[in-house]
Coordinates of C-alpha atoms in Angstrom, one line a residue:
M159 CA 0.2 0.1 0.0
L160 CA 3.0 2.3 1.1
N161 CA 4.5 1.4 -2.1
Q162 CA 1.5 2.4 -4.3
V163 CA 1.2 5.5 -2.4
S164 CA 4.9 6.7 -3.2
G165 CA 4.7 5.5 -6.4
A166 CA 1.5 7.9 -6.9
L167 CA 3.1 10.6 -5.7
T168 CA 6.4 10.9 -7.6
H169 CA 4.5 9.6 -10.9
D170 CA 5.2 11.8 -13.6
F171 CA 1.5 12.3 -15.0
C172 CA 2.6 14.9 -17.7
P173 CA 5.7 14.4 -19.3
W174 CA 4.9 16.8 -21.8
A175 CA 4.7 19.9 -19.7
N176 CA 8.5 18.9 -18.3
R177 CA 9.7 21.0 -21.2
Y178 CA 7.8 24.4 -20.2
V179 CA 7.9 23.7 -16.2
Y180 CA 11.6 22.4 -15.5
W181 CA 12.6 26.0 -15.5
L182 CA 11.1 26.4 -12.3
K183 CA 13.8 24.5 -11.1
R184 CA 16.2 27.6 -11.4
P185 CA 16.3 30.6 -9.2
I186 CA 15.4 32.5 -12.1
G187 CA 11.8 31.2 -12.9
W188 CA 11.2 31.7 -9.5
V189 CA 12.2 35.6 -9.6
F190 CA 10.0 35.5 -13.2
L191 CA 6.9 34.0 -11.4
A192 CA 7.3 36.1 -8.4
F193 CA 7.3 39.2 -11.3
L194 CA 4.3 37.9 -12.8
S195 CA 2.5 37.3 -9.5
S196 CA 3.4 41.4 -8.4
I197 CA 1.7 42.8 -11.6
L198 CA -1.4 40.6 -11.5
L199 CA -1.7 41.8 -7.8
G200 CA -1.0 45.5 -8.7
I201 CA -3.5 44.9 -11.5
Y202 CA -6.4 43.7 -9.5
V203 CA -5.4 44.2 -6.2
S204 CA -3.5 47.3 -5.1
P205 CA -1.6 49.7 -7.2
Q206 CA 1.2 49.4 -4.1
A207 CA 2.1 45.9 -5.3
F208 CA 4.1 47.1 -8.3
L209 CA 7.0 48.8 -5.9
A210 CA 7.5 44.9 -5.0
T211 CA 6.9 44.3 -8.9
A212 CA 10.3 47.0 -9.4
G213 CA 12.1 46.0 -6.9
I214 CA 11.8 42.2 -8.3
A215 CA 12.8 43.8 -11.9
M216 CA 15.9 45.6 -10.0
V217 CA 16.9 42.3 -8.3
A218 CA 16.4 40.1 -11.6
I219 CA 18.3 42.7 -13.8
I220 CA 21.4 43.1 -11.2
G221 CA 21.6 39.3 -10.1
S222 CA 21.5 38.7 -14.1
L223 CA 23.6 41.7 -15.9
W224 CA 26.5 41.4 -12.7
P225 CA 27.7 37.8 -13.2
W226 CA 27.6 38.2 -17.2
I227 CA 29.5 41.9 -16.7
S228 CA 32.1 39.9 -14.2
M229 CA 32.7 37.0 -16.4
L230 CA 33.3 39.1 -19.7
G231 CA 36.9 40.0 -17.6
V232 CA 37.8 36.7 -16.6
R233 CA 40.1 34.2 -18.2
G234 CA 41.3 31.0 -17.1
E235 CA 44.3 28.4 -17.9
L236 CA 44.5 24.6 -16.6
S237 CA 47.9 23.0 -16.8
W238 CA 49.6 20.3 -15.0
N239 CA 53.4 19.8 -14.2
A240 CA 53.7 16.4 -16.5
L241 CA 51.6 15.8 -19.7
R242 CA 51.6 12.1 -18.7
C243 CA 51.4 10.0 -15.5
E244 CA 49.6 6.7 -14.7
E245 CA 46.6 6.0 -12.3
L246 CA 47.0 6.4 -8.7
E247 CA 50.3 8.5 -9.5
S248 CA 49.8 12.5 -7.8
I249 CA 50.7 14.8 -9.8
E250 CA 50.3 18.8 -9.5
T251 CA 47.6 20.8 -11.3
D252 CA 47.8 24.2 -11.9
L253 CA 44.7 26.8 -12.3
V254 CA 45.6 30.5 -13.2
V255 CA 42.9 32.9 -13.3
T256 CA 42.7 36.3 -14.6
N257 CA 40.9 39.5 -13.8
R258 CA 40.6 42.4 -16.7
W259 CA 38.6 44.3 -14.8
P260 CA 39.4 46.9 -12.0
W261 CA 37.5 45.5 -9.5
P262 CA 37.5 42.0 -7.8
V263 CA 35.4 39.3 -8.8
Y264 CA 33.4 37.5 -6.0
G265 CA 32.0 34.0 -6.3
L266 CA 33.8 32.1 -9.0
S267 CA 33.8 27.9 -9.0
L268 CA 35.0 25.6 -11.0
D269 CA 33.1 22.1 -11.7
L270 CA 35.6 19.3 -12.0
E271 CA 35.4 15.6 -12.7
G272 CA 36.8 12.9 -9.8
G273 CA 40.2 12.1 -11.5
M274 CA 40.9 16.2 -11.3
L275 CA 39.8 17.3 -8.0
P276 CA 42.5 17.9 -5.2
E277 CA 43.5 14.9 -3.2
G278 CA 41.2 14.3 -0.6
W279 CA 38.4 16.1 -1.8
D280 CA 35.2 14.6 -2.2
K281 CA 33.1 17.4 -3.8
Q282 CA 32.9 18.2 -7.6
R283 CA 33.0 22.1 -7.1
I284 CA 35.7 23.7 -6.1
S285 CA 35.2 27.5 -4.8
L286 CA 37.9 30.3 -5.8
Q287 CA 36.1 33.1 -3.7
R288 CA 38.0 36.4 -4.6
I289 CA 40.1 37.2 -7.3
P290 CA 41.5 40.8 -7.1
G291 CA 41.3 43.4 -9.5
L292 CA 43.7 43.5 -12.7
A293 CA 45.6 40.6 -11.0
K294 CA 46.4 37.0 -11.8
S295 CA 45.5 34.4 -9.3
K296 CA 47.6 31.6 -9.2
F297 CA 45.6 28.0 -7.7
H298 CA 47.8 25.2 -6.8
W299 CA 46.6 21.6 -6.0
S300 CA 48.0 17.5 -6.1
T301 CA 45.5 15.2 -7.9
V302 CA 45.7 11.4 -8.1
P303 CA 43.9 10.4 -11.0
Q304 CA 41.8 7.0 -10.8
T305 CA 41.5 5.6 -14.0
R306 CA 42.9 6.0 -17.3
G307 CA 42.1 8.6 -20.0
E308 CA 42.4 12.0 -21.7
Y309 CA 41.5 14.6 -18.9
P310 CA 39.6 16.9 -19.2
R311 CA 37.1 14.8 -20.6
K312 CA 34.5 17.4 -20.8
P313 CA 35.3 21.0 -21.0
V314 CA 36.0 23.1 -17.6
E315 CA 34.3 26.0 -17.0
L316 CA 34.2 28.7 -14.4
Q317 CA 31.2 29.9 -13.6
S318 CA 29.4 32.7 -11.2
A319 CA 26.1 33.3 -9.5
F320 CA 27.5 36.5 -7.6
P321 CA 25.3 38.1 -5.7
F322 CA 21.7 37.0 -5.6
G323 CA 22.6 33.5 -7.2
I324 CA 19.8 33.5 -9.5
W325 CA 21.4 33.3 -12.9
T326 CA 25.1 32.0 -13.6
S327 CA 27.3 32.9 -16.1
R328 CA 30.1 30.6 -17.5
R329 CA 33.9 31.2 -19.1
P330 CA 35.3 28.1 -20.7
V331 CA 39.2 27.8 -19.2
R332 CA 41.8 27.0 -22.1
V333 CA 43.4 24.0 -21.5
P334 CA 46.7 23.8 -23.7
E335 CA 47.7 20.1 -23.5
P336 CA 45.4 17.4 -22.3
L337 CA 46.6 15.7 -19.1
L338 CA 47.1 11.5 -20.7
V339 CA 46.6 8.9 -17.7
W340 CA 48.1 5.6 -18.6
P341 CA 47.0 2.3 -17.3
R342 CA 49.1 1.4 -14.1
V343 CA 52.1 -0.8 -15.0
T344 CA 53.4 -2.8 -12.3
R345 CA 57.1 -2.7 -12.0
L346 CA 57.8 -7.1 -12.4
V347 CA 61.1 -8.2 -11.1
D348 CA 61.8 -11.8 -12.6
A349 CA 61.7 -12.7 -16.3
P350 CA 60.5 -16.1 -17.7
S351 CA 64.4 -17.4 -19.2
D352 CA 62.5 -20.4 -20.6
M353 CA 58.7 -20.5 -21.1
G354 CA 58.4 -24.3 -21.3
S355 CA 61.6 -24.9 -23.5
Q356 CA 64.4 -23.7 -25.0
Q357 CA 62.9 -23.4 -28.3
F358 CA 59.7 -22.1 -27.4
G359 CA 61.2 -19.7 -24.7
T360 CA 64.6 -18.2 -26.0
G361 CA 64.4 -19.4 -29.6
S362 CA 67.6 -20.0 -31.2
I363 CA 71.0 -20.0 -29.1
S364 CA 74.4 -17.8 -29.7
D365 CA 77.9 -18.0 -28.5
R366 CA 77.5 -14.6 -27.2
V367 CA 77.6 -14.2 -23.6
G368 CA 74.7 -14.4 -21.7
D369 CA 72.4 -16.6 -19.3
E370 CA 70.9 -19.0 -21.5
G371 CA 72.2 -22.5 -23.4
D372 CA 75.1 -24.5 -22.4
W373 CA 78.0 -23.7 -20.5
T374 CA 80.9 -21.6 -22.7
G375 CA 83.6 -21.2 -19.8
V376 CA 84.3 -20.1 -16.5
R377 CA 84.6 -16.1 -14.8
P378 CA 85.1 -14.1 -11.7
Y379 CA 81.7 -13.6 -9.5
R380 CA 80.5 -10.8 -10.1
P381 CA 77.5 -8.8 -8.4
G382 CA 74.5 -10.2 -9.0
D383 CA 75.2 -13.9 -10.7
S384 CA 73.4 -16.4 -9.3
L385 CA 74.3 -19.0 -6.8
R386 CA 73.4 -21.8 -9.1
Q387 CA 75.9 -20.6 -11.7
V388 CA 79.2 -20.6 -9.0
H389 CA 81.6 -23.5 -9.9
W390 CA 82.6 -24.9 -7.0
A391 CA 85.5 -26.9 -7.8
Q392 CA 87.2 -23.6 -9.5
T393 CA 86.0 -21.5 -6.4
A394 CA 88.1 -24.2 -4.1
R395 CA 91.3 -24.0 -6.0
R396 CA 91.2 -20.3 -6.1
D397 CA 90.0 -19.4 -3.2
S398 CA 87.5 -17.2 -4.8
L399 CA 84.1 -17.6 -6.2
V400 CA 84.0 -18.4 -10.1
V401 CA 81.1 -18.8 -11.9
F402 CA 80.4 -20.6 -15.2
E403 CA 79.7 -18.5 -18.7
R404 CA 76.6 -19.3 -20.7
Q405 CA 75.1 -18.8 -23.9
S406 CA 72.7 -16.2 -24.9
S407 CA 70.0 -16.2 -27.1
A408 CA 69.6 -14.7 -30.9
S409 CA 66.3 -13.7 -30.8
Q410 CA 63.2 -13.6 -28.3
S411 CA 59.8 -12.5 -29.3
V412 CA 57.1 -12.9 -27.2
L413 CA 53.2 -11.5 -28.6
L414 CA 51.0 -10.1 -26.3
Q415 CA 47.3 -10.3 -26.8
L416 CA 44.0 -8.8 -25.5
D417 CA 41.4 -11.3 -25.7
L418 CA 38.9 -8.6 -28.3
D419 CA 35.6 -10.4 -27.9
Q420 CA 36.1 -10.6 -23.8
A421 CA 37.1 -6.9 -24.1
L422 CA 33.9 -5.9 -25.6
I423 CA 31.6 -7.6 -23.1
A424 CA 33.8 -6.4 -20.1
S425 CA 33.1 -4.4 -17.5
E426 CA 35.0 -1.1 -16.9
P427 CA 36.7 -2.1 -13.8
T428 CA 37.3 -5.4 -15.7
L429 CA 38.8 -3.8 -18.6
E430 CA 41.0 -1.6 -17.1
A431 CA 42.5 -4.5 -15.1
M432 CA 43.5 -5.9 -18.3
L433 CA 44.7 -3.3 -19.8
R434 CA 46.6 -2.7 -16.6
L435 CA 48.4 -6.3 -16.9
L436 CA 49.1 -5.9 -20.4
A437 CA 51.4 -2.6 -19.7
S438 CA 52.8 -4.3 -17.1
L439 CA 54.2 -7.3 -19.2
T440 CA 55.4 -5.2 -21.9
N441 CA 57.2 -2.7 -20.1
Q442 CA 58.7 -6.1 -18.3
F443 CA 59.6 -7.7 -21.7
L444 CA 60.8 -4.1 -23.3
L445 CA 62.8 -3.9 -20.6
H446 CA 64.6 -7.5 -20.7
H447 CA 65.2 -6.4 -24.8
W448 CA 62.7 -8.7 -26.1
S449 CA 61.4 -8.4 -29.6
V450 CA 57.5 -7.5 -28.3
Y451 CA 54.7 -7.6 -30.6
V452 CA 51.0 -6.5 -29.5
D453 CA 47.9 -7.0 -30.9
L454 CA 44.6 -5.2 -29.6
E455 CA 42.8 -5.9 -32.6
G456 CA 42.7 -9.6 -33.0
R457 CA 44.4 -9.2 -36.4
F458 CA 47.2 -12.2 -35.5
E459 CA 44.5 -15.1 -35.5
T460 CA 43.1 -14.3 -38.7
T461 CA 46.0 -12.7 -40.5
G462 CA 49.0 -13.7 -38.6
I463 CA 49.9 -9.6 -38.4
A464 CA 50.8 -7.6 -35.2
E465 CA 52.7 -4.2 -34.4
R466 CA 55.9 -4.1 -33.5
L467 CA 56.6 -2.3 -30.2
V468 CA 60.5 -1.2 -29.6
L469 CA 61.3 0.4 -26.4
S470 CA 61.9 3.8 -28.0
Q471 CA 57.8 3.8 -29.2
R472 CA 56.9 3.0 -25.6
I473 CA 55.4 6.2 -24.4
R474 CA 53.4 6.4 -28.1
F475 CA 51.7 3.0 -27.0
M476 CA 50.7 3.7 -23.6
D477 CA 49.5 7.2 -24.6
R478 CA 47.2 4.5 -27.2
L479 CA 46.4 2.4 -24.6
S480 CA 45.0 5.6 -22.4
V481 CA 42.5 6.2 -24.9
W482 CA 41.7 2.7 -26.1
D483 CA 38.5 1.4 -26.3
P484 CA 37.4 -2.2 -27.9
R485 CA 34.3 -0.8 -29.6
R486 CA 36.6 1.2 -32.1
P487 CA 40.1 -0.4 -32.1
S488 CA 41.4 0.6 -35.2
E489 CA 39.8 4.2 -35.6
Q490 CA 42.5 5.2 -32.8
S491 CA 45.6 3.2 -34.7
D492 CA 47.5 6.5 -36.1
V493 CA 49.6 6.2 -39.4
Q494 CA 53.0 5.3 -37.4
T495 CA 51.1 2.2 -35.7
R496 CA 49.7 1.0 -38.8
R497 CA 53.4 1.2 -40.7
S498 CA 54.6 -0.8 -37.7
I499 CA 52.6 -4.0 -38.3
Q500 CA 54.0 -7.1 -39.8
K501 CA 53.4 -10.4 -40.2
V502 CA 55.2 -12.5 -37.1
S503 CA 56.0 -15.7 -36.0
P504 CA 56.9 -15.1 -32.2
N505 CA 58.0 -18.1 -30.0
V506 CA 55.8 -16.9 -27.0
A507 CA 52.5 -15.6 -27.0
L508 CA 50.4 -14.4 -24.5
K509 CA 46.8 -13.7 -24.0
I510 CA 44.9 -11.5 -21.5
R511 CA 41.5 -12.2 -20.8
W512 CA 39.0 -12.5 -17.7
N513 CA 37.7 -15.3 -16.0
D514 CA 34.6 -15.6 -13.8
A515 CA 35.4 -19.0 -12.6
E516 CA 36.1 -19.8 -8.7
G517 CA 39.8 -20.9 -8.0
N518 CA 42.7 -20.6 -10.2
L519 CA 42.3 -18.0 -12.8
S520 CA 45.7 -18.6 -15.0
H521 CA 46.7 -21.5 -16.8
I522 CA 48.7 -22.6 -19.9
E523 CA 46.8 -23.6 -22.9
G524 CA 49.7 -25.5 -24.4
T525 CA 51.8 -25.6 -27.5
K526 CA 50.1 -24.1 -30.4
E527 CA 51.7 -23.6 -34.1
D528 CA 54.8 -23.9 -33.2
R529 CA 55.0 -21.4 -30.4
R530 CA 53.7 -21.6 -26.7
V531 CA 50.7 -19.8 -25.5
Y532 CA 49.7 -18.6 -22.4
C533 CA 46.8 -17.3 -20.7
F534 CA 46.8 -14.9 -18.0
A535 CA 42.8 -14.2 -16.8
V536 CA 41.8 -11.4 -14.2
I537 CA 39.2 -11.7 -11.7
P538 CA 36.0 -9.4 -13.2
E539 CA 35.8 -5.5 -11.1
A540 CA 39.4 -6.6 -10.1
P541 CA 40.0 -3.4 -7.4
L542 CA 43.0 -1.1 -8.4
A543 CA 44.4 -0.4 -4.6
G544 CA 48.0 -1.1 -2.8
A545 CA 47.5 -5.0 -3.2
W546 CA 47.3 -4.9 -7.2
D547 CA 51.0 -4.8 -7.3
E548 CA 52.2 -7.0 -4.4
E549 CA 49.4 -10.0 -6.0
L550 CA 50.7 -9.3 -9.5
Q551 CA 54.4 -9.2 -8.9
A552 CA 54.1 -12.4 -6.2
A553 CA 52.1 -13.8 -9.5
W554 CA 54.4 -13.1 -12.3
R555 CA 57.1 -14.3 -9.7
A556 CA 55.6 -17.8 -9.2
F557 CA 54.8 -18.2 -12.8
C558 CA 58.1 -17.6 -14.0
R559 CA 59.9 -19.9 -11.7
S560 CA 57.0 -22.5 -12.6
Q561 CA 58.6 -22.7 -16.2
Q562 CA 62.4 -22.9 -14.9
V563 CA 60.7 -25.8 -12.7
V564 CA 58.9 -27.1 -15.9
H565 CA 62.5 -27.2 -17.9
S566 CA 64.4 -28.8 -15.6
G567 CA 62.3 -31.7 -14.6
G568 CA 62.3 -32.3 -18.4
Q569 CA 57.8 -32.5 -18.3
A570 CA 56.3 -32.7 -21.5
R571 CA 56.2 -29.9 -23.7
G572 CA 52.8 -29.3 -24.7
H573 CA 51.6 -30.4 -21.4
T574 CA 48.9 -28.4 -19.6
E575 CA 49.5 -26.8 -16.5
T576 CA 48.5 -24.6 -13.9
V577 CA 49.8 -21.3 -12.6
T578 CA 49.3 -18.6 -10.1
Q579 CA 46.5 -16.4 -10.8
A580 CA 46.9 -12.9 -11.9
M581 CA 44.7 -11.4 -9.3
A582 CA 43.3 -12.0 -6.4
H583 CA 39.6 -11.7 -5.7
A584 CA 38.1 -8.1 -5.8
S585 CA 36.3 -6.4 -3.0
G586 CA 35.6 -3.5 -4.9
G587 CA 35.3 -1.6 -8.1
A588 CA 38.3 -0.4 -9.4

C-alpha cells in the first residue's frame, strides 16, 4: 500500500509539460514567477504591489547582468606539471585566473570531474572566492587520477552567480595540453628465461655471453650472479668465487594479445584491469630486450600480423592505451602504428582475458603452431588498490619460477599446467 502511494506521489503524469515547467527548478524561474504575480496583484488588488514589481525587476536585472559583466573580464587556464602520468600517481595541477576588471570578482567556482579534484576532496565543485582586480591569481593542488583516459573529459568552465545566485554565467577554461593518464604499470622483477622449453622460450642460441644455453667457460664472480652458476671446484682451487659463463639467445620474441571478444563484453573495471596487466607485461619484456609484438585488434588470429613495439615507442603505445576503446580499436591507430604492423611468428604468445570462474584463473593452454601460448586471466571488477602491485608481482614471480621448474624437470612440451592466478578476488570496483 505504501509503495503504491509513494509511486503515485512520484509518478510523472504529464511528461509533455516538463519542457515548460523545468525552468522553475532554477532561481531565475521563481523570480520571473514572482514578477508576474506582483503585476497581477498590482492590477487586480492594489497599485502598491507595483513597488514590489519594481524591486523584483531590479533584483533580476542586477542578478543577471552582474555575473555576465564579471565573467567578461575573467580568463582561466588549466595545466599540469607533466602531460602524462599513471593511475594512482599524484600530479600537480595549476589553475591561473586573470581578472582584467579594476574591481575584484567574487563567487567564482569550478566544476571538476573525479580525476582532476584535489587529493582527498569529496566534492566536485571548487570555490575560488575572490579574484583581485587587474591581477592574476594562481591556484595549486595535487590530484590523483583513478582511471586511465584523457583529461579533462568534458569542457572545464569557470562560473559565477554573484551576487544573488539567480543566474549563473560561465566562461570556458583554456587547457593548452590535455593530461594523458596511462594504465598503471606494475614493476615486475623476474623474467621468464624459459617458457616451457629452450626452443619456444628463447629462440635460437648464439655464442655470445648470456644466461641461456650451454656453458662456454668460467669467469670471476660478479655481483648479481646466481649462486646456481658458481663453479665450486674452481672456487675452492682459487679461493674466490668463480661462475660458469653461458650462451645467450639470438632472438627472443613474444606476442601480447588482448582477447578482443572478451574486452567487448567486459565491464569497465574489468577492462581497466586487463589493460593494466597488458601494460605491465609489455614494459617487462621491453626492459629485458625481447622482440615484443602487440595485438589489440585480433588481427593475429586471422591474418598472422601484429604491431612491432620497441622501447623507444613505449610512450606512444601507452598514449594509445590511455584512450583505447575495444568498440572502435581501428579508429585509434595512427599512421605510425599502422606502419609498424607486420607478419610475425613469435616464440611465445601471451593472451590476456578475464574469467569469472572460482579458483585458479591463470593457466597455460599448451602448444599451438610451433609456439607456446599462455593465458592470463583477471577477475572481473578487480580493484586498483595497494594490493594490486603486490599480488601481481607475486603471481608473475611464481609463474617465472614454475617455468624454470618445468624445464629442469623435463616435462612434456605440450603438457597443460596451472600457474598462479594473476589477481586476487576483488573487494570492490576499480
